[in-house]
PDB file of C-alpha atoms in Angstrom:
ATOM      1  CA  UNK A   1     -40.059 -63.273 -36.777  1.00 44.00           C
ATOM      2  CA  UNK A   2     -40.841 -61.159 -33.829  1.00 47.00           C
ATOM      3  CA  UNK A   3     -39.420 -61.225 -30.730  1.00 48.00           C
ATOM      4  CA  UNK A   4     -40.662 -59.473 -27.242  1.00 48.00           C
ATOM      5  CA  UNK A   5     -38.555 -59.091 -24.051  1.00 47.00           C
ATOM      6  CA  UNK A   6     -39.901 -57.508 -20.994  1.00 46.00           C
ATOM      7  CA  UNK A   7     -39.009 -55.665 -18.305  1.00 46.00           C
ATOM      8  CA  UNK A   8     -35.446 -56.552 -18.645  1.00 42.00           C
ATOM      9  CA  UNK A   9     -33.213 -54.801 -15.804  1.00 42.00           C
ATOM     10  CA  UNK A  10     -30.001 -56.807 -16.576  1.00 42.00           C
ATOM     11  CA  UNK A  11     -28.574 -58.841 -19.455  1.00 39.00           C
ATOM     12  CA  UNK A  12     -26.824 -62.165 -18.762  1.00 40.00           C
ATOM     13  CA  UNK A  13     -24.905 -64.577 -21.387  1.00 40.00           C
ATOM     14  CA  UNK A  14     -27.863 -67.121 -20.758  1.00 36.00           C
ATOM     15  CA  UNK A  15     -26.588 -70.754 -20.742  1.00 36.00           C
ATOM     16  CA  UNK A  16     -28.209 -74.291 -20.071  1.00 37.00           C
ATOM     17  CA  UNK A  17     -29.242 -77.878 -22.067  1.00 37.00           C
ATOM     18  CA  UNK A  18     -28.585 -75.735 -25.541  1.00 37.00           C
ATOM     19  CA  UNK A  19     -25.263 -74.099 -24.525  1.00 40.00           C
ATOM     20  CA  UNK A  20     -24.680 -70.276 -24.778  1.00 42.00           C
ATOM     21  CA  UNK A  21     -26.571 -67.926 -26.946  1.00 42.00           C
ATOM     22  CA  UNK A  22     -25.463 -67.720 -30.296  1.00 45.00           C
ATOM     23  CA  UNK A  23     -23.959 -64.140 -30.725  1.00 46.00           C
ATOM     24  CA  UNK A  24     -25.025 -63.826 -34.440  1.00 44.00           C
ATOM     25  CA  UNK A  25     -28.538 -63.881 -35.202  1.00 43.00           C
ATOM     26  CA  UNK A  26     -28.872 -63.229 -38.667  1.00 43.00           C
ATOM     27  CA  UNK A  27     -32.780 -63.686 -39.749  1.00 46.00           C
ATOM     28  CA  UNK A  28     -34.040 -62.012 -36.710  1.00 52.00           C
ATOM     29  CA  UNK A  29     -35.520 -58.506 -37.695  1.00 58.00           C
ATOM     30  CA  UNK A  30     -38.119 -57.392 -35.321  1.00 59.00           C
ATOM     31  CA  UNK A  31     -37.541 -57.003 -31.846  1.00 56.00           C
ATOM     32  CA  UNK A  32     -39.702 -55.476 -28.653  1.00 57.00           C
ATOM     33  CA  UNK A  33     -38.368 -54.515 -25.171  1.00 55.00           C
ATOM     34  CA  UNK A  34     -40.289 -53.171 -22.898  1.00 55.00           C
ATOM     35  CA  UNK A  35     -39.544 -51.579 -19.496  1.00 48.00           C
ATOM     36  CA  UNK A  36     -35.633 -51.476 -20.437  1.00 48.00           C
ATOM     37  CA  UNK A  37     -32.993 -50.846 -17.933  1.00 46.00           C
ATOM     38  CA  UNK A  38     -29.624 -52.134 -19.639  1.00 50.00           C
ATOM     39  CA  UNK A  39     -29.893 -52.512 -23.074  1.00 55.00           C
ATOM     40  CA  UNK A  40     -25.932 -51.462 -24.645  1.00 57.00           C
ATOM     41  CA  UNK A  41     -25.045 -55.103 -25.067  1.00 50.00           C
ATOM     42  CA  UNK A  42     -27.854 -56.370 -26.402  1.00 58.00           C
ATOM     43  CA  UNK A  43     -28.315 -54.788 -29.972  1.00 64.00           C
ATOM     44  CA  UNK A  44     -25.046 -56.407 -31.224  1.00 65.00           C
ATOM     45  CA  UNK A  45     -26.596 -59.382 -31.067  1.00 63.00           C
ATOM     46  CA  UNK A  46     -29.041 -58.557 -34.020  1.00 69.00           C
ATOM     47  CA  UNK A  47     -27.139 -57.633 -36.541  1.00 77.00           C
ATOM     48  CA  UNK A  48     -29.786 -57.855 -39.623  1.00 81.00           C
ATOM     49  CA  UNK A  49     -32.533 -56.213 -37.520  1.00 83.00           C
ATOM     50  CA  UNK A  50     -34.839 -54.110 -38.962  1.00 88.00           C
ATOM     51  CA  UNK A  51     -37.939 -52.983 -36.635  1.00 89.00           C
ATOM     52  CA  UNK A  52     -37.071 -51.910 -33.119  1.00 85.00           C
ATOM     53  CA  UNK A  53     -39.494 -51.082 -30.596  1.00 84.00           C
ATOM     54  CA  UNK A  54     -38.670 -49.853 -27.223  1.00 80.00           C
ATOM     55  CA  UNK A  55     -40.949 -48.894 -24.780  1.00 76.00           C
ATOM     56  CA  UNK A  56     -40.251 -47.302 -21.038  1.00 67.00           C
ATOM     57  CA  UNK A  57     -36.643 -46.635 -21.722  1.00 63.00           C
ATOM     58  CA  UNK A  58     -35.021 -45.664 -18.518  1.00 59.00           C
ATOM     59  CA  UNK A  59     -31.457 -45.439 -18.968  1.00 65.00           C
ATOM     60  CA  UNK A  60     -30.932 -46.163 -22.947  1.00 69.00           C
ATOM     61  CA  UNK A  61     -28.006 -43.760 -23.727  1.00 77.00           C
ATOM     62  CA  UNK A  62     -27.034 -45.091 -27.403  1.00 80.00           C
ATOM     63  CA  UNK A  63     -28.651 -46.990 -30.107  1.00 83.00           C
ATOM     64  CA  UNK A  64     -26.230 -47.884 -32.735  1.00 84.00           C
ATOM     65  CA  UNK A  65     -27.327 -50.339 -35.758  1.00 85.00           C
ATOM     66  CA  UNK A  66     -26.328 -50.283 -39.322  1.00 88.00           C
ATOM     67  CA  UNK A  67     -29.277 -52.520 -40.672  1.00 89.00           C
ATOM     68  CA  UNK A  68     -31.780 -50.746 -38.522  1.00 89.00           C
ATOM     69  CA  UNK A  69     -34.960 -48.581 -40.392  1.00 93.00           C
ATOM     70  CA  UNK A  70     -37.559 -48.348 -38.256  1.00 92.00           C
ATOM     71  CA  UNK A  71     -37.248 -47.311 -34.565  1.00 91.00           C
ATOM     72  CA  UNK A  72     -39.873 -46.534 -31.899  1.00 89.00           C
ATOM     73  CA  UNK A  73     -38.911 -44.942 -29.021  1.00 85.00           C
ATOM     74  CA  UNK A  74     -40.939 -44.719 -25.660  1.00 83.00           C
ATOM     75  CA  UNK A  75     -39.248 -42.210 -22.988  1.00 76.00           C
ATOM     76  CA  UNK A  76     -39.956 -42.883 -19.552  1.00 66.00           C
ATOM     77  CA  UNK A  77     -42.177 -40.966 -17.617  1.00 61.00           C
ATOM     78  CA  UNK A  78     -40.128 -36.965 -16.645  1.00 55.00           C
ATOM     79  CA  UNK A  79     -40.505 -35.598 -13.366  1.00 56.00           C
ATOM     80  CA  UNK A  80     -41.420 -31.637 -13.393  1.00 52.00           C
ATOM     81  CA  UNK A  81     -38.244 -29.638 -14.484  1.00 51.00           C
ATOM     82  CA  UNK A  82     -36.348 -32.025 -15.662  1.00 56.00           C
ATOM     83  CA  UNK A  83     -35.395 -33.253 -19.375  1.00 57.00           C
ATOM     84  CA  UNK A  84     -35.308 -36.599 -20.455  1.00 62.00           C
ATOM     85  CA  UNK A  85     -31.279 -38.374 -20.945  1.00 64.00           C
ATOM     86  CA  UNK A  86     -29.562 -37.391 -23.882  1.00 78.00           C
ATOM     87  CA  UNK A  87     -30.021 -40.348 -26.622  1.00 82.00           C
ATOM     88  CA  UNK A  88     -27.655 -40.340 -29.541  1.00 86.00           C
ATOM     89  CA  UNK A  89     -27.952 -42.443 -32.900  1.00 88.00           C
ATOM     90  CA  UNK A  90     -26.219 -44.004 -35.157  1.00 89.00           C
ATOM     91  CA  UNK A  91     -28.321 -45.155 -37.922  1.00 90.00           C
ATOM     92  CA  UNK A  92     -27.215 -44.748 -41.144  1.00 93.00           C
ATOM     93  CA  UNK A  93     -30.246 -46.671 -43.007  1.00 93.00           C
ATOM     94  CA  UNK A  94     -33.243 -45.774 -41.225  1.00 95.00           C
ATOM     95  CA  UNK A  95     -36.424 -45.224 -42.994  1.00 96.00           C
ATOM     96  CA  UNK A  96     -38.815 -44.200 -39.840  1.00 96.00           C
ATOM     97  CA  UNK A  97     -37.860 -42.562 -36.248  1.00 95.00           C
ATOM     98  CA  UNK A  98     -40.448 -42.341 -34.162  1.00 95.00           C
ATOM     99  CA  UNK A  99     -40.509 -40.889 -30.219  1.00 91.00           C
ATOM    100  CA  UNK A 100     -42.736 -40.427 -27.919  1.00 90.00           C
ATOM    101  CA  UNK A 101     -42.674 -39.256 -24.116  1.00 86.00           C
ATOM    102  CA  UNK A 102     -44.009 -36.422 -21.377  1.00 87.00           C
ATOM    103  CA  UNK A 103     -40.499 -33.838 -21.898  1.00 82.00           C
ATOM    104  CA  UNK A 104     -39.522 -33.156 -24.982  1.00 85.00           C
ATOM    105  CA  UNK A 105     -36.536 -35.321 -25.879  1.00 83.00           C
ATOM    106  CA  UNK A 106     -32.890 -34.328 -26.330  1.00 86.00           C
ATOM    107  CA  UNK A 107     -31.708 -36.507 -29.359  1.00 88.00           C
ATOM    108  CA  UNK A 108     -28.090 -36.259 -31.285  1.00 89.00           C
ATOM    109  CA  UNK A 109     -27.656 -38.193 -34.147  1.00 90.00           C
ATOM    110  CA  UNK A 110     -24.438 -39.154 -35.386  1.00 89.00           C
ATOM    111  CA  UNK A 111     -25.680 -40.787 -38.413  1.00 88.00           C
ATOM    112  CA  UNK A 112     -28.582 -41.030 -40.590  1.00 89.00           C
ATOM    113  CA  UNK A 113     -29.801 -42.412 -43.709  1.00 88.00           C
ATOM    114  CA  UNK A 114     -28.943 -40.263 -46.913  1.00 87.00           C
ATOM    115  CA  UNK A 115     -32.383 -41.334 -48.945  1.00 88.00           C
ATOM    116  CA  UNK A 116     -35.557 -40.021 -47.645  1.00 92.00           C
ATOM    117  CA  UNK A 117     -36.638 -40.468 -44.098  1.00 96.00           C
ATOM    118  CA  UNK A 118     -39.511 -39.622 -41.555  1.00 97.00           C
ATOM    119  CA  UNK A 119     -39.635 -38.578 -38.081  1.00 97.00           C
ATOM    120  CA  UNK A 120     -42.809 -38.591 -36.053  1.00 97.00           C
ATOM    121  CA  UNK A 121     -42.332 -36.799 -32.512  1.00 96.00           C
ATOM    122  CA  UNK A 122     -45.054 -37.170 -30.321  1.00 95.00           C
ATOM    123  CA  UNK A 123     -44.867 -35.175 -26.485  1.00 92.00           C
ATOM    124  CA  UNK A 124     -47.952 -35.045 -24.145  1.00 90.00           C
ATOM    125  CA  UNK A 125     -47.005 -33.649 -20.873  1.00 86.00           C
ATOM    126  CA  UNK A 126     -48.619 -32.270 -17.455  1.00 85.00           C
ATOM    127  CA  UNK A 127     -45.141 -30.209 -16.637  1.00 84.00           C
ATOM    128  CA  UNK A 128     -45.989 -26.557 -16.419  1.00 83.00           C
ATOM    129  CA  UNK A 129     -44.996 -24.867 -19.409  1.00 84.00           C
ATOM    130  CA  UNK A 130     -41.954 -22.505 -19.292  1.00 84.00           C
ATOM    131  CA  UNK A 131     -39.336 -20.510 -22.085  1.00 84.00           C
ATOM    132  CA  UNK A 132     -36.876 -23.649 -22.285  1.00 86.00           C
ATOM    133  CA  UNK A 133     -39.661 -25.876 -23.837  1.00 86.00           C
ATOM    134  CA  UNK A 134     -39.484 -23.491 -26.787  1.00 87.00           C
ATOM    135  CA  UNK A 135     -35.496 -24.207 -26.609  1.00 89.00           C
ATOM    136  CA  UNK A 136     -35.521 -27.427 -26.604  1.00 90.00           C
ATOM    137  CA  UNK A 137     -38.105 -28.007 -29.075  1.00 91.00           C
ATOM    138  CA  UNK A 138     -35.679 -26.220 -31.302  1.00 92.00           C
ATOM    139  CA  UNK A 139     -32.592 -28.375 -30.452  1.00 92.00           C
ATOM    140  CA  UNK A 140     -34.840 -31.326 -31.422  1.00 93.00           C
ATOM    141  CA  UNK A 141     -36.132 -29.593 -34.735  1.00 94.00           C
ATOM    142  CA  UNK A 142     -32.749 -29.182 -35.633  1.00 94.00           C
ATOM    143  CA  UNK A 143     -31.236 -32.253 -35.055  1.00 93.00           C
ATOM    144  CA  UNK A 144     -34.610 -33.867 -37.066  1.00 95.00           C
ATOM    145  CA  UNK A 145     -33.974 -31.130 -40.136  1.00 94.00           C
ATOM    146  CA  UNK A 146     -32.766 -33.716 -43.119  1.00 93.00           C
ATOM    147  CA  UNK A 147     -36.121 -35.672 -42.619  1.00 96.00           C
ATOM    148  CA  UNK A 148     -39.864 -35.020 -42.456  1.00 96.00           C
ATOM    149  CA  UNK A 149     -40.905 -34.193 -39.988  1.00 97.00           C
ATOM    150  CA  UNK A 150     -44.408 -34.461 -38.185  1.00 98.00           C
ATOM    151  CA  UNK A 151     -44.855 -33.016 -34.629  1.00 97.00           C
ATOM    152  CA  UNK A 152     -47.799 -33.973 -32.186  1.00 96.00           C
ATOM    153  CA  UNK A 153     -47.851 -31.685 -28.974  1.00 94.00           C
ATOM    154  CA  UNK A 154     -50.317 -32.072 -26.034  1.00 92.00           C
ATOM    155  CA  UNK A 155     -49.540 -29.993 -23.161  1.00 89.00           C
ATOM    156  CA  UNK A 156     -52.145 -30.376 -19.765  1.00 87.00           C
ATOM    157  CA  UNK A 157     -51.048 -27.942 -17.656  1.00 86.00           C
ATOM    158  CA  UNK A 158     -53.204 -25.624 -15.872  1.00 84.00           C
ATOM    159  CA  UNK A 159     -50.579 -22.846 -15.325  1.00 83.00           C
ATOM    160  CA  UNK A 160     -50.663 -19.895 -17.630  1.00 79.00           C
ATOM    161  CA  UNK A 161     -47.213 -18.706 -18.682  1.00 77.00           C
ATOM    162  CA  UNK A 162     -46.034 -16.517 -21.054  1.00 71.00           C
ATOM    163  CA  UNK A 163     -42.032 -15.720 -22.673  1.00 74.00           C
ATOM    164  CA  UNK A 164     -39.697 -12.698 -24.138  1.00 75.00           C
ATOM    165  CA  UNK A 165     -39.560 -13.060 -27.571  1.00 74.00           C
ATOM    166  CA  UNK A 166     -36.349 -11.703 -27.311  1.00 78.00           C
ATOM    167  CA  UNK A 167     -35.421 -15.320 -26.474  1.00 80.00           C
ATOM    168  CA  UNK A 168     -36.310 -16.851 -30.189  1.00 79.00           C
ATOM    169  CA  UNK A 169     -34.132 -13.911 -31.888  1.00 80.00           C
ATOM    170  CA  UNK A 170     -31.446 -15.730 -34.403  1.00 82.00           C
ATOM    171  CA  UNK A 171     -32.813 -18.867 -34.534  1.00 85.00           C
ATOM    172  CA  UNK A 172     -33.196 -20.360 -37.936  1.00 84.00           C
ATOM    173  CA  UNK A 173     -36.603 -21.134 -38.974  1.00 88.00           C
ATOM    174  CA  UNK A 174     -36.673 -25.033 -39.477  1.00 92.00           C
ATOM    175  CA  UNK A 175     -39.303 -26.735 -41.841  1.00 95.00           C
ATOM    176  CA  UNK A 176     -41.994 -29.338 -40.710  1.00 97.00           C
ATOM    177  CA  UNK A 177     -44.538 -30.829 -42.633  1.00 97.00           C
ATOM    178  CA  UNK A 178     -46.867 -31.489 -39.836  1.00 97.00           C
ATOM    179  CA  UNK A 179     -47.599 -30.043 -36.696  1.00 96.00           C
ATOM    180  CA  UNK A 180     -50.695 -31.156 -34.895  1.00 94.00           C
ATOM    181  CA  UNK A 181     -51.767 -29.760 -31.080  1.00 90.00           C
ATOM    182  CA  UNK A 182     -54.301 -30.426 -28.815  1.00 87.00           C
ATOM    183  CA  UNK A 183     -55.729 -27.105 -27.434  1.00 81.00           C
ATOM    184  CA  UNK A 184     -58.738 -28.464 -25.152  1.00 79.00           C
ATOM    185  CA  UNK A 185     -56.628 -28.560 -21.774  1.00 82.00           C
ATOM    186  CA  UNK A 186     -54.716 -25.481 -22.088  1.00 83.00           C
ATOM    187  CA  UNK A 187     -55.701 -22.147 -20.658  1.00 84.00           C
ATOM    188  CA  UNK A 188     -55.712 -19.473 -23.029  1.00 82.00           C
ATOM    189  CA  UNK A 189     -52.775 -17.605 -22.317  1.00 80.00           C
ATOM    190  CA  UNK A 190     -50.886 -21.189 -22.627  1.00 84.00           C
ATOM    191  CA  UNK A 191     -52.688 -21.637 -25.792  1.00 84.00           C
ATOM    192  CA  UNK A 192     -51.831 -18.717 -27.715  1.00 83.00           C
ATOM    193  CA  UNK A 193     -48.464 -18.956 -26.405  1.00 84.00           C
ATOM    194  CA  UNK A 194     -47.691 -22.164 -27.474  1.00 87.00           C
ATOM    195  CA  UNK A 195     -48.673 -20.870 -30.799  1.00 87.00           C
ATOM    196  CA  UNK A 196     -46.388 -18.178 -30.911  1.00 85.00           C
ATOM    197  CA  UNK A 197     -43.717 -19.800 -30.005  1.00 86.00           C
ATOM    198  CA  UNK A 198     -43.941 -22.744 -32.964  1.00 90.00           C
ATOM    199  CA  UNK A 199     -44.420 -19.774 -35.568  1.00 87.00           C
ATOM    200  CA  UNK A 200     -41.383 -18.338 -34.606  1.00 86.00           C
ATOM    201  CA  UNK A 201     -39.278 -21.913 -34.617  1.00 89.00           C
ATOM    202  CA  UNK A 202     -40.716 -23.198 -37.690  1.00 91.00           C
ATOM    203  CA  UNK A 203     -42.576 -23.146 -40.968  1.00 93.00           C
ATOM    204  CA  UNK A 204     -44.918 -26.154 -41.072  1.00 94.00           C
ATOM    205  CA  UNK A 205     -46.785 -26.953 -44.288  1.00 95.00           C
ATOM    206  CA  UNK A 206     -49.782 -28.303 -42.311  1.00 96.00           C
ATOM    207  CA  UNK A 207     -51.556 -27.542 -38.846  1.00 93.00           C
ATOM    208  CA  UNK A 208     -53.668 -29.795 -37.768  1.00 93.00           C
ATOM    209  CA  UNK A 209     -56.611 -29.245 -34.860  1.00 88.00           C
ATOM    210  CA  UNK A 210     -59.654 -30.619 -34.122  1.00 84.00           C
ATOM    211  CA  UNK A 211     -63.039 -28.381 -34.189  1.00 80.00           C
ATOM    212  CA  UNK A 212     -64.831 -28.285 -31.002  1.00 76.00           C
ATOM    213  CA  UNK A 213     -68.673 -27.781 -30.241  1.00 76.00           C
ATOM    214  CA  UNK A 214     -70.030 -24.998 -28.190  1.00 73.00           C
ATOM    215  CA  UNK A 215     -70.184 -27.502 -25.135  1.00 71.00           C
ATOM    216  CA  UNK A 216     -66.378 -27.131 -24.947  1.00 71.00           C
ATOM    217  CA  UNK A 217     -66.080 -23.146 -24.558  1.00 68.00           C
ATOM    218  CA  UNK A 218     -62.916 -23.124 -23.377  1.00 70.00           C
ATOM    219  CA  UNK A 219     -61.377 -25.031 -26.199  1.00 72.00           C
ATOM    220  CA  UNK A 220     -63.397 -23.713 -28.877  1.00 73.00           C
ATOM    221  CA  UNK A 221     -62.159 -19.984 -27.530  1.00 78.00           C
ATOM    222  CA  UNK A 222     -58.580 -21.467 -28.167  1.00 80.00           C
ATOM    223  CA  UNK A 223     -59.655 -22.588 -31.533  1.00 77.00           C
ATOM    224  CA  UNK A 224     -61.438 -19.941 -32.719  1.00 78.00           C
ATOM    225  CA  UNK A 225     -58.224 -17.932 -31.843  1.00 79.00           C
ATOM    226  CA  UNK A 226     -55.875 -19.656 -33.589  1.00 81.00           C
ATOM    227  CA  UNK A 227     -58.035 -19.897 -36.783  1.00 80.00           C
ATOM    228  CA  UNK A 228     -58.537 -16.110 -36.271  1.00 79.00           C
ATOM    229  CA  UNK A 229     -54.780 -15.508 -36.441  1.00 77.00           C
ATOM    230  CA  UNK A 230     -54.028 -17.216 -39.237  1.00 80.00           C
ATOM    231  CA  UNK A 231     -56.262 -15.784 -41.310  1.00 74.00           C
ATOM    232  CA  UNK A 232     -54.681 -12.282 -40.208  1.00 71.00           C
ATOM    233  CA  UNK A 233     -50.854 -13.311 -40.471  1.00 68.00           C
ATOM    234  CA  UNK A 234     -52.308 -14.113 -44.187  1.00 66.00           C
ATOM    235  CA  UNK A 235     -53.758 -10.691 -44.658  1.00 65.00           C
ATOM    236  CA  UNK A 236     -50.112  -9.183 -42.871  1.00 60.00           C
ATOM    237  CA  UNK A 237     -51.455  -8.346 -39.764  1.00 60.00           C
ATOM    238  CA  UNK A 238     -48.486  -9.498 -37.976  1.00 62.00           C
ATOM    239  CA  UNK A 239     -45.224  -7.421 -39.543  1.00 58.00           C
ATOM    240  CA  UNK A 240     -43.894  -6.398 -36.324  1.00 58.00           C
ATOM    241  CA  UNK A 241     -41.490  -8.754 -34.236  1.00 61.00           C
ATOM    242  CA  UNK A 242     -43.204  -7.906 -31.192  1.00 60.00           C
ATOM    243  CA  UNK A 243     -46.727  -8.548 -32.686  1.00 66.00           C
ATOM    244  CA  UNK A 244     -48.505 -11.828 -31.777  1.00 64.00           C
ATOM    245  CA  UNK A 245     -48.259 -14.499 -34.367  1.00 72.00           C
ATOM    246  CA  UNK A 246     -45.506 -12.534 -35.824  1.00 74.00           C
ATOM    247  CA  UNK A 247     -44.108 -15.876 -37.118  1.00 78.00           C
ATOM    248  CA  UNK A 248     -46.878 -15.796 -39.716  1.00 82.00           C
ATOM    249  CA  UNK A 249     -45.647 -12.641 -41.615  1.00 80.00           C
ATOM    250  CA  UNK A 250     -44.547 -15.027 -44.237  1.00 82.00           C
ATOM    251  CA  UNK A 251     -47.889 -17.156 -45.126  1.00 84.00           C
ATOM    252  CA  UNK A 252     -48.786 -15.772 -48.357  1.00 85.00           C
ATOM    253  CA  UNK A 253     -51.852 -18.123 -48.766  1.00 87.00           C
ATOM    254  CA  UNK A 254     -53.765 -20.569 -45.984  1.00 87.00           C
ATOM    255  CA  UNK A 255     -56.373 -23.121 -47.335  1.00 90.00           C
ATOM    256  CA  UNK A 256     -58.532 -25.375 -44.714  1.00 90.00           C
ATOM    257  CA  UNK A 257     -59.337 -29.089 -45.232  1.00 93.00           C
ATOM    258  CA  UNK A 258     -61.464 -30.791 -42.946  1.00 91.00           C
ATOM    259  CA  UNK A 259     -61.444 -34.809 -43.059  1.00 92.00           C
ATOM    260  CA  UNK A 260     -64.450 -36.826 -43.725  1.00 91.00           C
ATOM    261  CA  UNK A 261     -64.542 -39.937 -41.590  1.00 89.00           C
ATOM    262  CA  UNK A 262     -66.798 -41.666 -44.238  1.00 90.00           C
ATOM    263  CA  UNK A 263     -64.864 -41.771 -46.752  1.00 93.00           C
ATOM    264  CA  UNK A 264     -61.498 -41.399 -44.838  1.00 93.00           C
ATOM    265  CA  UNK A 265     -60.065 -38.441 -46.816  1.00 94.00           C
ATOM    266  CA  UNK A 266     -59.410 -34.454 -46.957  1.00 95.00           C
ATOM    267  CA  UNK A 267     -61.777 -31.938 -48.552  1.00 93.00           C
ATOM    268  CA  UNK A 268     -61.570 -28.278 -49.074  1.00 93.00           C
ATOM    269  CA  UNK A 269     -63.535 -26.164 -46.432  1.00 87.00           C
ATOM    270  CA  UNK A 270     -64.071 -22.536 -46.955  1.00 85.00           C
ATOM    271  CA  UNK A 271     -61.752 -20.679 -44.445  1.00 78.00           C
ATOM    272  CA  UNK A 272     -64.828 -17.591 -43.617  1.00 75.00           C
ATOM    273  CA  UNK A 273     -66.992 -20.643 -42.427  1.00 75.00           C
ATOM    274  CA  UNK A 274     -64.260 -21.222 -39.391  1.00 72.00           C
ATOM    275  CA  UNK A 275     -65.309 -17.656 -38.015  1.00 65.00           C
ATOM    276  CA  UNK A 276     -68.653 -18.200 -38.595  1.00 68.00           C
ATOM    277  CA  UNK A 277     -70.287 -19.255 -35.035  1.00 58.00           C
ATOM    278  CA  UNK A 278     -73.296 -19.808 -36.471  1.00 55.00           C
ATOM    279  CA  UNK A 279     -71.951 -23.007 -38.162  1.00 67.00           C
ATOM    280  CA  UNK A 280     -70.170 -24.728 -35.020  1.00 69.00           C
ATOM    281  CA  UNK A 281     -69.777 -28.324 -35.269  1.00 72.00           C
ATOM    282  CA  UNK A 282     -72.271 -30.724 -33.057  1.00 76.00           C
ATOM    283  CA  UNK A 283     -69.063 -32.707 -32.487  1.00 81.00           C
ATOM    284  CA  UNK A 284     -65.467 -32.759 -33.172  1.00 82.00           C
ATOM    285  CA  UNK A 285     -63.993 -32.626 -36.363  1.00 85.00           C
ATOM    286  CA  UNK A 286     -60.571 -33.009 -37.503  1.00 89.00           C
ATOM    287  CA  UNK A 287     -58.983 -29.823 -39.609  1.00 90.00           C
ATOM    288  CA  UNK A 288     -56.107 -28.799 -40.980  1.00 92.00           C
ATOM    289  CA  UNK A 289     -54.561 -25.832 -42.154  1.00 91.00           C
ATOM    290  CA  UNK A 290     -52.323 -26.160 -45.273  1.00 93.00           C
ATOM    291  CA  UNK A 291     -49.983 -22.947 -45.193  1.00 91.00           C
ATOM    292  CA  UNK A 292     -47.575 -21.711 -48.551  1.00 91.00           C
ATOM    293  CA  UNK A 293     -44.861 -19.831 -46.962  1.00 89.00           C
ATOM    294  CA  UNK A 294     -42.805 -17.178 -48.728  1.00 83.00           C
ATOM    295  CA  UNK A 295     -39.472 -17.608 -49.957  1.00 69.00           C
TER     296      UNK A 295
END
């Protein structure tokens, strides 16, 4: 049973013909809301539910559910400058987080499951770029650190910027297993800072991009960067803390995979043949770079 409720701006004990609504309902285990204003006394009422989907959250503060595994999370849109509410959780059995929205979200979780558990994190924003985005992402790394994580990023801002370093120092490296960024709307200052910046947060086991033809020179310049880099931090090209890319110092091997859409699967690509312009794609193709850190 699924059950969808939109754009709900204030809950009522509904009565009529049938009498009140029952406050227990015990087989329901999928439930949608969508553009949700008040939503605190509501999840009490489900208390075997399962799936939860809520989309356009603006003013959800606390989710609390013990039966609760999968949860999808759509922030409301941000305004420039400003970080989404503070959401804090209390799930101790859930199997799948995922959130999505345009600022990067400020989560606290007071509970979790202690088996294994994902979390999928998915920003695309327009806000101009700026040192706290780098901070922030961190807070959210950390408070994701006891599951898997897999990071989508997608910043469309025109505005170059660029950071002190000196900002990142002491902050633990966290581990991701997935972090996959969209290049083709950033300039290249952005680009390479972005970059930077997740090197020095985090140690991801896979990056993924997508391959660009020569019809997309700006984008394929960010690429072709990025895949250049790599392959130095590899060879130790970047020992020094104020080198760029110094967050790759401890890759001690890269491998590329590039995904086949015919047969819907991963195979090897030789990394030389990524800084070989001679062999640019005709059209976009989905990579990935699978990176063995040191200990």
């Amino acid at each position: 049973m699924k059950l969808e409720l939109s754009c709900i701006r204030k809950t009522q004990r509904a009565t009529g013909p049938c009498g009140p609504c029952p406050s227990d309902i015990p087989k329901l285990c999928n439930v949608d809301f969508e553009t949700l204003w008040c939503f605190r006394d509501l999840l009490p009422k489900f208390p075997s539910l399962q799936d939860l989907t809520l989309e356009t959250c603006i003013n959800v503060r606390k989710i609390c559910s013990p039966s609760l595994e999968r949860l999808n999370l759509e922030l409301g849109q941000g305004k420039p400058g400003h970080r989404s509410p503070r959401v804090e959780f209390d799930v101790p059995r859930i199997k799948k987080f995922a959130i999505e929205g345009p600022v990067i979200p400020w989560v606290c979780f007071t509970s979790t499951s202690s088996e294994y558990w994902e979390s999928h994190v998915s920003i695309m924003s327009y806000n101009p770029l700026n040192t706290s985005v780098f901070l922030e992402l961190n807070q959210l790394l950390t408070e994701l650190s006891q599951s898997k994580i897999y990071l989508s990023l997608d910043f469309r801002s025109r505005y170059s910027f660029d950071y002190d370093f000196g900002d990142f120092e002491g902050l633990p490296k966290l581990q991701v297993e997935n972090v996959s960024v969209v290049t083709e709307y950033l300039p290249s200052l952005s680009c390479y800072a972005v970059f930077d910046g997740l090197f020095r947060l985090c140690r991801t086991r896979f990056i993924t991009l997508y391959l660009l033809p020569e019809s997309y020179p700006g984008a394929k310049k960010n690429n072709d960067f990025v895949c250049k880099k790599i392959v130095q931090g590899m060879k130790g090209t970047c020992s020094f803390q104020c080198c760029f890319m110094y967050g790759l110092r401890d890759v001690e091997i890269v491998n590329v995979e590039i995904y086949d859409e015919v047969v819907r699967a991963w195979r090897p690509q030789p990394l030389g043949s990524l800084l070989d312009a001679s062999k640019s794609p005709t059209e976009e193709q989905k990579i990935r770079f699978r990176l063995k850190w040191n200990l």
